[in-house]
Short mmCIF file of C-alpha atoms in Angstrom, two decimals:
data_model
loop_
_atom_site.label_atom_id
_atom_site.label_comp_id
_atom_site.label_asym_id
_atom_site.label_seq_id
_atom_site.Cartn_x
_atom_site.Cartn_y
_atom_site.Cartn_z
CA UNK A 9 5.66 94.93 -62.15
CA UNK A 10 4.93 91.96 -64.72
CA UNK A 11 5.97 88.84 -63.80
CA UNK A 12 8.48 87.46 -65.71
CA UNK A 13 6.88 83.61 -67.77
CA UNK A 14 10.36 81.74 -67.35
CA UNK A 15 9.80 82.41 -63.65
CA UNK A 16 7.00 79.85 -63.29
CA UNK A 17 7.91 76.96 -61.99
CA UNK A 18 5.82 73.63 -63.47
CA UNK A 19 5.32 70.98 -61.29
CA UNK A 20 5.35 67.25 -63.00
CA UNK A 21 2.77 65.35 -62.97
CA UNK A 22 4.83 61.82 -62.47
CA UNK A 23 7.96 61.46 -61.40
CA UNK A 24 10.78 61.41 -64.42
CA UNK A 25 12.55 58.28 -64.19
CA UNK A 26 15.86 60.60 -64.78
CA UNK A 27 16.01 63.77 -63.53
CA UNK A 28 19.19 66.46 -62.20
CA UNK A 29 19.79 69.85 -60.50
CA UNK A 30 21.06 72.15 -62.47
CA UNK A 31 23.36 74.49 -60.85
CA UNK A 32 22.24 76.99 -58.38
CA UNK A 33 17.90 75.94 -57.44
CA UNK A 34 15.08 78.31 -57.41
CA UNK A 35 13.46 80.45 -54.40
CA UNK A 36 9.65 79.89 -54.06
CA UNK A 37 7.24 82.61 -51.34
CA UNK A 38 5.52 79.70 -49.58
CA UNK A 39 3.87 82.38 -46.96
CA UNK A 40 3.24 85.87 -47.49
CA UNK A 41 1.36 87.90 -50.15
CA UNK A 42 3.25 86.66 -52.94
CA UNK A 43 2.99 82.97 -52.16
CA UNK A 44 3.57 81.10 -55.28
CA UNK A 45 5.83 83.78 -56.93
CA UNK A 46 9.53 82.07 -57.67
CA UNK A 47 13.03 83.19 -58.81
CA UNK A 48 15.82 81.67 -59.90
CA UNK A 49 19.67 81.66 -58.74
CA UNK A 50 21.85 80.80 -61.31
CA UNK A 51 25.51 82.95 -61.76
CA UNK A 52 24.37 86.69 -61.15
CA UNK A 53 23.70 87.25 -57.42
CA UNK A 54 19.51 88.37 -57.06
CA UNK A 55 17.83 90.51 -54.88
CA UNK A 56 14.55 89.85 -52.48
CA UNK A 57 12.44 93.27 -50.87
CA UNK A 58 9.64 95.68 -52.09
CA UNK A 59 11.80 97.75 -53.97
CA UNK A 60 10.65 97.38 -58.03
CA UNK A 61 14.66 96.96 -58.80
CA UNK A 62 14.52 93.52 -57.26
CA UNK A 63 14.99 90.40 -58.95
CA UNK A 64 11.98 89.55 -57.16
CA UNK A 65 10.07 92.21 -56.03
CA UNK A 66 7.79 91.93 -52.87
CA UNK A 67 4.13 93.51 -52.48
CA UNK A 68 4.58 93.06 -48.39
CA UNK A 69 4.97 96.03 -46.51
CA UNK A 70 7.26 94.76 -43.73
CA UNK A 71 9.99 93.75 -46.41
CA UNK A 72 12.66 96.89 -47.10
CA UNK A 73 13.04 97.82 -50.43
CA UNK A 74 16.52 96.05 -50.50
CA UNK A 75 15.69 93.74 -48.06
CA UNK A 76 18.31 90.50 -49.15
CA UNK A 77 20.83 88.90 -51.47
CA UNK A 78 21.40 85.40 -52.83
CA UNK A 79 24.98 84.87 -54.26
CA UNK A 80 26.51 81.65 -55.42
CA UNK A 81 30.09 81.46 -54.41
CA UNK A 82 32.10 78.16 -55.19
CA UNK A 83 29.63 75.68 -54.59
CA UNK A 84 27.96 77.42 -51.85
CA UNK A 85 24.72 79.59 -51.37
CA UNK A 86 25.20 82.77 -49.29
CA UNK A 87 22.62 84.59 -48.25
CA UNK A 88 23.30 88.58 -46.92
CA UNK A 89 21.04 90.66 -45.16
CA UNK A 90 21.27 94.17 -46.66
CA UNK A 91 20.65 95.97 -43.69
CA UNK A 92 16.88 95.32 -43.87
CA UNK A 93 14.71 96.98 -40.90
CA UNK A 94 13.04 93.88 -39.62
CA UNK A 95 15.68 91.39 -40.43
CA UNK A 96 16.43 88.20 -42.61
CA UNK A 97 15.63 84.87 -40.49
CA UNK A 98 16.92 80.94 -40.92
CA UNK A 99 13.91 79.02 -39.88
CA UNK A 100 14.31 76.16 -37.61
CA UNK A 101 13.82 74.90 -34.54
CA UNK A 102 14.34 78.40 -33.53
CA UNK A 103 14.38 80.95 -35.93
CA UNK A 104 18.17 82.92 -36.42
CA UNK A 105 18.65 86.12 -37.67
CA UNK A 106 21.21 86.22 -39.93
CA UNK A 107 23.82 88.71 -41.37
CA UNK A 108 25.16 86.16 -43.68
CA UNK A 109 24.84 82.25 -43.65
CA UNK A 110 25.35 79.83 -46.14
CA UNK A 111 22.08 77.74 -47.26
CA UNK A 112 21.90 74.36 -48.76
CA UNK A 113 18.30 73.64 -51.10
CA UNK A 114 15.00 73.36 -48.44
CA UNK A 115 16.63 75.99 -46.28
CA UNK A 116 13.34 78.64 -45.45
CA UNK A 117 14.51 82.43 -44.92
CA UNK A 118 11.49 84.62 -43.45
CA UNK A 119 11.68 88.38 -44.50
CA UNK A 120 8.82 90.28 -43.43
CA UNK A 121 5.36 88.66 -43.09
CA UNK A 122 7.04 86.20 -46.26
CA UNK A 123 8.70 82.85 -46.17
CA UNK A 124 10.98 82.13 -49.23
CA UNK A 125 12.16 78.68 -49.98
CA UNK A 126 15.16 77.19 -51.74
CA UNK A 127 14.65 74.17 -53.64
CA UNK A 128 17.08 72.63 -56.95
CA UNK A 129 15.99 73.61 -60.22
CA UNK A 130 15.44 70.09 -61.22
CA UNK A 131 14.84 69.07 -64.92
CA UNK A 132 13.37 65.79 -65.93
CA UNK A 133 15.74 64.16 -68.68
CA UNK A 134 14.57 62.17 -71.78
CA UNK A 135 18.42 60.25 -72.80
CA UNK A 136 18.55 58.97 -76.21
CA UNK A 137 18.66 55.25 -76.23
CA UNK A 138 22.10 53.95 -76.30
CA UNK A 139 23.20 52.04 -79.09
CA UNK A 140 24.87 48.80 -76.86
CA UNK A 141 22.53 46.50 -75.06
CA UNK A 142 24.84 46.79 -71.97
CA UNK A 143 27.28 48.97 -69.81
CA UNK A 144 29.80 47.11 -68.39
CA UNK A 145 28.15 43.81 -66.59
CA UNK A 146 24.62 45.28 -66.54
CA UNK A 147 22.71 44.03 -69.69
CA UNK A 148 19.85 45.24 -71.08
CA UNK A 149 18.25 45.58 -74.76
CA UNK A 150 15.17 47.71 -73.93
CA UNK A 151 14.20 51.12 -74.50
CA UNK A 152 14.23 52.38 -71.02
CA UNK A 153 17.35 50.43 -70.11
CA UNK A 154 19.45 51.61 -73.18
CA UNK A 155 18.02 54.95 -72.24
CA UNK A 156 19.72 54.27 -68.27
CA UNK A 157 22.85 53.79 -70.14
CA UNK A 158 23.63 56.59 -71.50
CA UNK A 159 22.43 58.40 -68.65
CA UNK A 160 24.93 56.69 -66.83
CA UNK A 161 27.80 56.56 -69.26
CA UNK A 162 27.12 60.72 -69.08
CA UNK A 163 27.24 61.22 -65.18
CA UNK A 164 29.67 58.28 -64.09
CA UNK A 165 32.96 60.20 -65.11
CA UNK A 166 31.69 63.56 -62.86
CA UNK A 167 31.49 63.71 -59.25
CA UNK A 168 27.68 64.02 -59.24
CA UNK A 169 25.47 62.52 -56.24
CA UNK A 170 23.70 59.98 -58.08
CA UNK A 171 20.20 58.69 -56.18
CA UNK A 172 19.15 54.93 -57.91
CA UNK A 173 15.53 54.27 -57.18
CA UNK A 174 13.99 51.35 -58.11
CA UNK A 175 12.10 47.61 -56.38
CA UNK A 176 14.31 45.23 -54.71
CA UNK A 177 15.93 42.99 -57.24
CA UNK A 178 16.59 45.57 -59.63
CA UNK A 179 20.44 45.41 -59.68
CA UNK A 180 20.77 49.03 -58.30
CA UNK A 181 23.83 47.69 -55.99
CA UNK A 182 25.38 46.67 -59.61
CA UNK A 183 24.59 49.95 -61.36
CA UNK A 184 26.19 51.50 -58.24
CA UNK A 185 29.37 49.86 -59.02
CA UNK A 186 29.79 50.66 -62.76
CA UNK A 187 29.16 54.05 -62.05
CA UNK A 188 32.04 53.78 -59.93
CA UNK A 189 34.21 51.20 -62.69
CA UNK A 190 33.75 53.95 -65.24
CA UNK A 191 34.75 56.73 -63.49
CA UNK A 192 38.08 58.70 -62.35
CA UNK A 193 38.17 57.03 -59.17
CA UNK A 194 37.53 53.14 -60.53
CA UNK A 195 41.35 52.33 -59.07
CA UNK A 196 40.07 53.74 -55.72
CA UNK A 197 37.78 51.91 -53.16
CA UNK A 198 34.13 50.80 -53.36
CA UNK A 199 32.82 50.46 -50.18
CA UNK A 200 29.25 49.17 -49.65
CA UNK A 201 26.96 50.56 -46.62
CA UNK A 202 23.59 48.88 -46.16
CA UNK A 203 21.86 51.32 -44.00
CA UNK A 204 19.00 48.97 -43.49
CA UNK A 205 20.85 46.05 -41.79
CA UNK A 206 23.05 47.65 -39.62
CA UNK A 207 21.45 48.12 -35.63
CA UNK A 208 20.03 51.98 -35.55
CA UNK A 209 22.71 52.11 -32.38
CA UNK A 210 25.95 51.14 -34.36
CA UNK A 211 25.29 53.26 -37.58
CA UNK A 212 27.36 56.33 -36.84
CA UNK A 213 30.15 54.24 -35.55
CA UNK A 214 30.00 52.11 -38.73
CA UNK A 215 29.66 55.14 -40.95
CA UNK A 216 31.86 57.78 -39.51
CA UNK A 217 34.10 55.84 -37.27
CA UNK A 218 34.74 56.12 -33.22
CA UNK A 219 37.74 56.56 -31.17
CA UNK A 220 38.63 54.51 -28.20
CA UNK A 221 36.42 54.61 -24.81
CA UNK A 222 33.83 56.67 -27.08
CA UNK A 223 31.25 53.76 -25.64
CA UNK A 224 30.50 50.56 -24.24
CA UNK A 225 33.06 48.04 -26.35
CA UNK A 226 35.12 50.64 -28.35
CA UNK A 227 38.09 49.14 -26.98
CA UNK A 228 40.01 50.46 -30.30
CA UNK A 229 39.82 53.40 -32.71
CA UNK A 230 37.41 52.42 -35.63
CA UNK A 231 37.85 53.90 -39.09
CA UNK A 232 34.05 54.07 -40.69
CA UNK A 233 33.18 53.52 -43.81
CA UNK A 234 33.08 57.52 -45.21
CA UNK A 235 36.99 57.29 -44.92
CA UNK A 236 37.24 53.21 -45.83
CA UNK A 237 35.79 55.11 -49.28
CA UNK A 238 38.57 58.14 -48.93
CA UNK A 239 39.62 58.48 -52.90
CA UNK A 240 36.88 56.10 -53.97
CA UNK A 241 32.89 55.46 -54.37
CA UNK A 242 30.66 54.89 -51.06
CA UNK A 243 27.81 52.98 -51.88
CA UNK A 244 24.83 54.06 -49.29
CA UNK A 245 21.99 51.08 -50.07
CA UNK A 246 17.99 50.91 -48.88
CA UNK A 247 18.87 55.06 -47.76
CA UNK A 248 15.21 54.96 -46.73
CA UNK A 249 15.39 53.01 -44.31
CA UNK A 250 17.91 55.38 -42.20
CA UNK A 251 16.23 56.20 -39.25
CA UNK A 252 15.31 60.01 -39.14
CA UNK A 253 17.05 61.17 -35.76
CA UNK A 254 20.26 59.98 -37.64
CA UNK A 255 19.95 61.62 -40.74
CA UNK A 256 21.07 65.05 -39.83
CA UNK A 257 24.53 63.51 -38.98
CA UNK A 258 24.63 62.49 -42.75
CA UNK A 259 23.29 65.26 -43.95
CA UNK A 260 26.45 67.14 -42.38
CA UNK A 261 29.12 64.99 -44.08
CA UNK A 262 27.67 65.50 -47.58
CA UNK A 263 28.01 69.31 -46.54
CA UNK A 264 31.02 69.28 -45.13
CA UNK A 265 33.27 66.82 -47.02
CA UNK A 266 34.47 65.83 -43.79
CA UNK A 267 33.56 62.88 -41.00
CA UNK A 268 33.73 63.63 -37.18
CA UNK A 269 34.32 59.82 -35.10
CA UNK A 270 31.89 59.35 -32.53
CA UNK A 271 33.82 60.46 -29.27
CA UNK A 272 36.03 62.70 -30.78
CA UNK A 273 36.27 66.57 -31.37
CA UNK A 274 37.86 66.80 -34.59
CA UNK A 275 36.67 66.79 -38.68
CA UNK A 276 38.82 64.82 -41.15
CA UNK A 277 38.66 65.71 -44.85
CA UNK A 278 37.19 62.95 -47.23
CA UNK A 279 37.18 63.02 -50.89
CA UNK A 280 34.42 60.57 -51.41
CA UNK A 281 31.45 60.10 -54.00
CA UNK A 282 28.49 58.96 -52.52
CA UNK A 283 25.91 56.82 -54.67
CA UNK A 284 22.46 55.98 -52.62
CA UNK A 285 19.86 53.64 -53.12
CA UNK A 286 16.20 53.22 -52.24
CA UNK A 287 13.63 50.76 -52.94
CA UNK A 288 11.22 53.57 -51.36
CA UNK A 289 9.75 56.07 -52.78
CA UNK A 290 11.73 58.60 -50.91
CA UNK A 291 9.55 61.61 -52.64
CA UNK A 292 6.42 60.23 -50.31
CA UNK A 293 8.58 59.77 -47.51
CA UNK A 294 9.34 63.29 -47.56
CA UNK A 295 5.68 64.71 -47.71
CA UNK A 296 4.83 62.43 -44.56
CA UNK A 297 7.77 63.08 -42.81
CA UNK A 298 9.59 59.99 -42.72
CA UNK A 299 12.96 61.24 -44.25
CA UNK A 300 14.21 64.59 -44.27
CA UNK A 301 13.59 67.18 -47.21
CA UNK A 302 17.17 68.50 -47.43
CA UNK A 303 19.18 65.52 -47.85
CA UNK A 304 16.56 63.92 -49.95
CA UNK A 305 17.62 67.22 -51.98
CA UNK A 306 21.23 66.51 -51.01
CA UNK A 307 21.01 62.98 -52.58
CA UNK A 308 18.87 63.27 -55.61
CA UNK A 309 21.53 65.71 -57.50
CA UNK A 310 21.08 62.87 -60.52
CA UNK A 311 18.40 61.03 -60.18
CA UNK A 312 17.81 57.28 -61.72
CA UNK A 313 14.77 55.31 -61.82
CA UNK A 314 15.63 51.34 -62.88
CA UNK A 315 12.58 49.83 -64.40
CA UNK A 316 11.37 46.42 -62.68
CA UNK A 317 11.47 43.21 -64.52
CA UNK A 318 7.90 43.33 -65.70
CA UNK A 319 8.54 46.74 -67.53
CA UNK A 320 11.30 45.29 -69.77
CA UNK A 321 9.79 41.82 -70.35
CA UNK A 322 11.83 41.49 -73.86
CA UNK A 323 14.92 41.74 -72.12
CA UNK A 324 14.22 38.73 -70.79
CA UNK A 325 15.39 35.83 -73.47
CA UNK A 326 18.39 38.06 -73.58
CA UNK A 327 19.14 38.06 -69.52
CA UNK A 328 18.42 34.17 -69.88
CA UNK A 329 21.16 33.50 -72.69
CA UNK A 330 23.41 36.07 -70.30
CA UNK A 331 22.61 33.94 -67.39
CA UNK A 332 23.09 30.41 -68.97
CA UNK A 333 26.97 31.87 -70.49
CA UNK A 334 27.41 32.41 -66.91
CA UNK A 335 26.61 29.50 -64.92
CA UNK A 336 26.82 26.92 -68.12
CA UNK A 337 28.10 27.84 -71.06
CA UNK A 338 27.79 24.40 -72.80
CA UNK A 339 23.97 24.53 -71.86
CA UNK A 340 20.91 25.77 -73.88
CA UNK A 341 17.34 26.47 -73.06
CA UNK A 342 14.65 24.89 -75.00
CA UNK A 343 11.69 26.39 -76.35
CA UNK A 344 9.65 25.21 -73.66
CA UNK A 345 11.25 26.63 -71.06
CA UNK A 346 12.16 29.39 -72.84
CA UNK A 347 7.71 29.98 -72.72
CA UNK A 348 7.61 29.48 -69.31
CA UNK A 349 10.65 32.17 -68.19
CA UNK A 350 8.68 34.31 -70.37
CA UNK A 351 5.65 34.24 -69.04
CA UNK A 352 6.90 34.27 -65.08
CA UNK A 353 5.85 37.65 -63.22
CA UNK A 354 9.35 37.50 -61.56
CA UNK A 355 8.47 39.44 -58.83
CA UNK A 356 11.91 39.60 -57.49
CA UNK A 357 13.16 40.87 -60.52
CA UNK A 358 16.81 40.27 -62.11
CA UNK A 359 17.90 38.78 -58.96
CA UNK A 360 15.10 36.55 -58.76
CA UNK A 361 15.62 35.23 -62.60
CA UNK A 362 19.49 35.29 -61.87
CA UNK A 363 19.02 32.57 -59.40
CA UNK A 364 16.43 30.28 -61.04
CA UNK A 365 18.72 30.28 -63.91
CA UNK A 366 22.27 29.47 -61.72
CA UNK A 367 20.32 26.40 -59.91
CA UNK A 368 18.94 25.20 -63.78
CA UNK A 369 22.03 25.19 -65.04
CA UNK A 370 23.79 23.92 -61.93
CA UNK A 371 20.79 21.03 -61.66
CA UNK A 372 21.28 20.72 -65.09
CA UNK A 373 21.07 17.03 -66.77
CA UNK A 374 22.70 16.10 -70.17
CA UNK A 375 22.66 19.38 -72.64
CA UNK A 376 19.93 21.34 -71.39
CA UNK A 377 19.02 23.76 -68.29
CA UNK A 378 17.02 21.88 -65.72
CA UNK A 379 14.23 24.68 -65.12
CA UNK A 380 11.69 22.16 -63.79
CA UNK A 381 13.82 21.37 -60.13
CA UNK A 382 14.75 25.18 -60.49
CA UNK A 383 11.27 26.42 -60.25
CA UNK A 384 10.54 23.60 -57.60
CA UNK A 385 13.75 24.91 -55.62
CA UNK A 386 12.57 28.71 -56.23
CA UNK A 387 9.36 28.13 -55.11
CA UNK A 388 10.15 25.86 -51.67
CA UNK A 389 13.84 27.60 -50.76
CA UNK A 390 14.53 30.56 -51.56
CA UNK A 391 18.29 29.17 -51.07
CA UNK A 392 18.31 25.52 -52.12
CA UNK A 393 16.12 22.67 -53.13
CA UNK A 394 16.80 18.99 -52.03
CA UNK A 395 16.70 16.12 -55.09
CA UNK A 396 15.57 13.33 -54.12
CA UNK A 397 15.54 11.59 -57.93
CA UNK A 398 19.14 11.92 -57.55
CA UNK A 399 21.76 8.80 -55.88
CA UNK A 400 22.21 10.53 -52.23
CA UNK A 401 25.74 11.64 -53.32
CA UNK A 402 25.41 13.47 -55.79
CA UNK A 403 22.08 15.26 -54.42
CA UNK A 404 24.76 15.93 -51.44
CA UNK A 405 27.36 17.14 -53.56
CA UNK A 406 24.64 19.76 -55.52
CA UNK A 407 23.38 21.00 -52.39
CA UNK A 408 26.86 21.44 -50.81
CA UNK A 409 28.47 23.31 -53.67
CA UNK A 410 25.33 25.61 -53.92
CA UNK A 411 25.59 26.16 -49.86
CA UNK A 412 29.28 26.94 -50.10
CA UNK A 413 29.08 29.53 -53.33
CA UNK A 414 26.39 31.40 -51.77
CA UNK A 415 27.74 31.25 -47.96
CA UNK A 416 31.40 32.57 -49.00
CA UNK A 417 29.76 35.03 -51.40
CA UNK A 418 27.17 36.34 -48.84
CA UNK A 419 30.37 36.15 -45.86
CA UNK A 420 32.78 37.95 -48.29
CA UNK A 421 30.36 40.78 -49.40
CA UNK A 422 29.27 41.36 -45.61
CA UNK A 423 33.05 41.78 -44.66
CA UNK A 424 34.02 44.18 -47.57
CA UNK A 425 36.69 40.77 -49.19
CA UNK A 426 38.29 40.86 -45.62
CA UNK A 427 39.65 37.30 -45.57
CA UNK A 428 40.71 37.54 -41.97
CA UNK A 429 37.72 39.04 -40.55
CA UNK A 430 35.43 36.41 -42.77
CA UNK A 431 37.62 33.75 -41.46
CA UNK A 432 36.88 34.69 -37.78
CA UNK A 433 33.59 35.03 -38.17
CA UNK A 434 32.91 31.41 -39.97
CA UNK A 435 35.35 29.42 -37.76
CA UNK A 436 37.33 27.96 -40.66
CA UNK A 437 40.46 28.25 -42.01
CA UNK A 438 41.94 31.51 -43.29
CA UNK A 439 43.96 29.02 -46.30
CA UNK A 440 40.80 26.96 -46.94
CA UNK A 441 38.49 30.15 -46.93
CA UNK A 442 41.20 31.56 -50.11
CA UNK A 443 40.76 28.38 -51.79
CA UNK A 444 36.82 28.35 -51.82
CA UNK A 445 37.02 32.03 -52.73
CA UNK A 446 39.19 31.28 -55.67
CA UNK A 447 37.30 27.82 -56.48
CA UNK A 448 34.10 30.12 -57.51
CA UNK A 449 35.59 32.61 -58.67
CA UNK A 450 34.37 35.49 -56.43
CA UNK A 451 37.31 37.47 -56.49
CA UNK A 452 39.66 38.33 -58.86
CA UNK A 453 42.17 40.02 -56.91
CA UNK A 454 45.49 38.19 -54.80
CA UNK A 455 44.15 37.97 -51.33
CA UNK A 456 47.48 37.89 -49.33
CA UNK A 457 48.05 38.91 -45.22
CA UNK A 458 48.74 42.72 -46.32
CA UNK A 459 45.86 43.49 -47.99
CA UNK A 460 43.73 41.78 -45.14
CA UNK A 461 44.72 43.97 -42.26
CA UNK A 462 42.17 45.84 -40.14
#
């Protein structure tokens, strides 16, 4: 039987910077005669076995001639045995025989002496620039940026996965949460889950809750942060560095919609959108291992890659003027320094430029930035330089501000705007913590006793 051309499946050779699965995947023979032979699953159910009616028809003997089915039905993959002789297995840890089971993409079925794989049908996408130099509070004149936008402006009103890849820096926490501001759910929460700072022992209590007694200390029921996000956006940041053991419990949330407390016996429906972020590249991880091949698969439904700093180096005069409207609007940037932030590697990125430019403006003397103390500060703190050619006061008074706005900002974030939580933890005063939060402005909502209880 000739094989039909469309069935081939390419394989890139770099990884798109966007990319997304198109609906249903495509089955590949990894083992067996026919290794390398693919079909794909789209609307119309296909058939597997050595009969030449198949949609993919088998040269190994030990396959029936109507061995098994693939049918999409809602957004799930069901596989049916059609009464084959040898029988249709799930590979695993042990191998299942199967009737009927529902597969999700890297799931292996073995008919026969042949493996077949399911993997996404994933096609790289070219966007056409955008014609605005931002999208909401993320700015950006370049090619590949304008290009990010409208791949975000086009997947932020669906419910698609989204996976953000990109180096530390890159703002991917920030593209997380316009993706969530322009979307259907922008009224609901956005929760933030950084899976690389949490202890390995506390993430599933953190994530998916616990109920009382569950362990050592649960001296309360816990709501986690899948149903914190109920109606909203869940932000899952550094995803790679989730240890592997834990992953399958993930994995079985994305599947199942629903988040099981540690201790208890019982699923609760969430209607969440989960956004993930890696500065990994999660691909590699895969081949050695590291980080498992179906929820990469579950996760990378839309893929973005943000370009680093150094990729997009004439966005930077425009980030600076953004920067300098932030932090001091009555400021400007001489030509000088306008070389030298140029010609910086920036090898933290946006974040890193971000912060030289709020401590030159905030060090600033008379009319223009102060990007000679900035660069000192950068370079010896990378929190806060001490001036010395300043009267001891008003060194003091710098250096006190700058501890306080990043402090409350770095306490807030960690406790999700909690004020009474924040409060506890920093020992001070629950009125004078409101007044510091409203003093830099980082929050815009009214913080008042309802909206702070736990």
């Amino acid at each position: 039987m000739a094989r039909d051309p469309r069935n081939a499946t390419a394989l890139l050779d770099d990884t798109p910077s966007y990319s997304r699965q198109g609906r249903g995947g495509i089955f590949l023979v990894i083992k067996g005669p026919d290794r390398g032979e693919t079909v794909r699953l789209v609307d119309q159910p296909i058939s597997f076995g050595s009969g030449s009616s198949c949609s993919l028809a088998l040269t190994d003997n030990t396959v029936s001639r109507k061995h098994l089915e693939a049918h999409i039905i809602g957004d799930e993959v069901i596989m049916v045995d059609s009464g084959s002789t040898n029988g249709s297995f799930l590979m695993g840890a042990t191998d299942t025989r199967i009737e009927k089971v529902a597969i999700g993409f890297g799931a292996e079925i073995k008919l026969g002496r042949t493996v077949i794989k399911y993997l996404p049908d994933e096609e790289a996408v070219s966007p056409v620039p955008s014609a605005q130099s931002r999208f909401g509070s993320i700015v950006g004149g370049d090619t590949k940026m304008r290009q990010m936008f409208t791949m975000l402006q086009d997947v932020a009103p669906t419910n698609a996965t989204v996976l953000i890849e990109g180096e530390t820096g890159t703002g991917k926490e920030l593209i997380a949460e316009e993706i969530h501001n322009h979307s259907s759910r922008r009224d609901g929460p956005f929760v933030v889950f950084d899976c690389g700072s949490v202890p390995r022992e506390l993430i599933e209590s953190m994530l998916f809750g616990h109920v009382k007694g569950s362990f050592t200390g649960a001296i309360s029921d816990r709501r986690g942060a899948f149903a914190e996000a109920n109606g909203g956006t869940i932000f899952l940041d550094e995803i790679g560095e989730m240890a592997i053991d834990l992953q399958p419990s993930l994995l079985r949330v994305l599947d199942k919609r629903a988040v099981r407390k540690v201790g208890s016996n019982t699923y609760e429906k969430i209607d969440v959108r989960v956004v993930a972020a890696t500065n990994r590249d999660l691909r590699a991880e895969v081949a050695k291992r590291t980080f498992r091949e179906d929820l990469y698969y579950r996760l990378a439904v839309i893929r973005c890659g943000v370009p680093p700093l150094r990729e997009r180096g004439t966005d930077i005069p425009l980030l600076i003027q953004h920067f300098v409207n932030s932090f001091g609007p009555n400021l400007r940037v001489s030509a000088e320094d306008m070389k030298v932030l140029c010609g910086h590697a920036w090898p933290g990125n946006v974040r890193e430029l971000r912060n030289v430019m709020e401590r030159a403006c905030l060090l600033a003397r008379g009319d223009t930035i102060n990007l000679d103390d900035a660069l000192v500060a950068e370079a010896q703190s990378p929190t806060f330089g001490v001036r010395t050619d300043l009267p001891f006061k008003e060194a003091k008074g710098q250096l006190v501000e700058m501890f306080e706005r990043e402090y409350i900002e770095d306490l807030m974030k960690k406790h999700k705007m909690n004020l009474s939580a924040a409060s506890r933890e920093a020992q001070i005063d629950r009125k004078h913590l409101r007044e510091l939060i409203r003093k830099y402005g980082l929050d815009s909502r009214q913080t008042d006793d309802a909206d702070d209880a736990e």
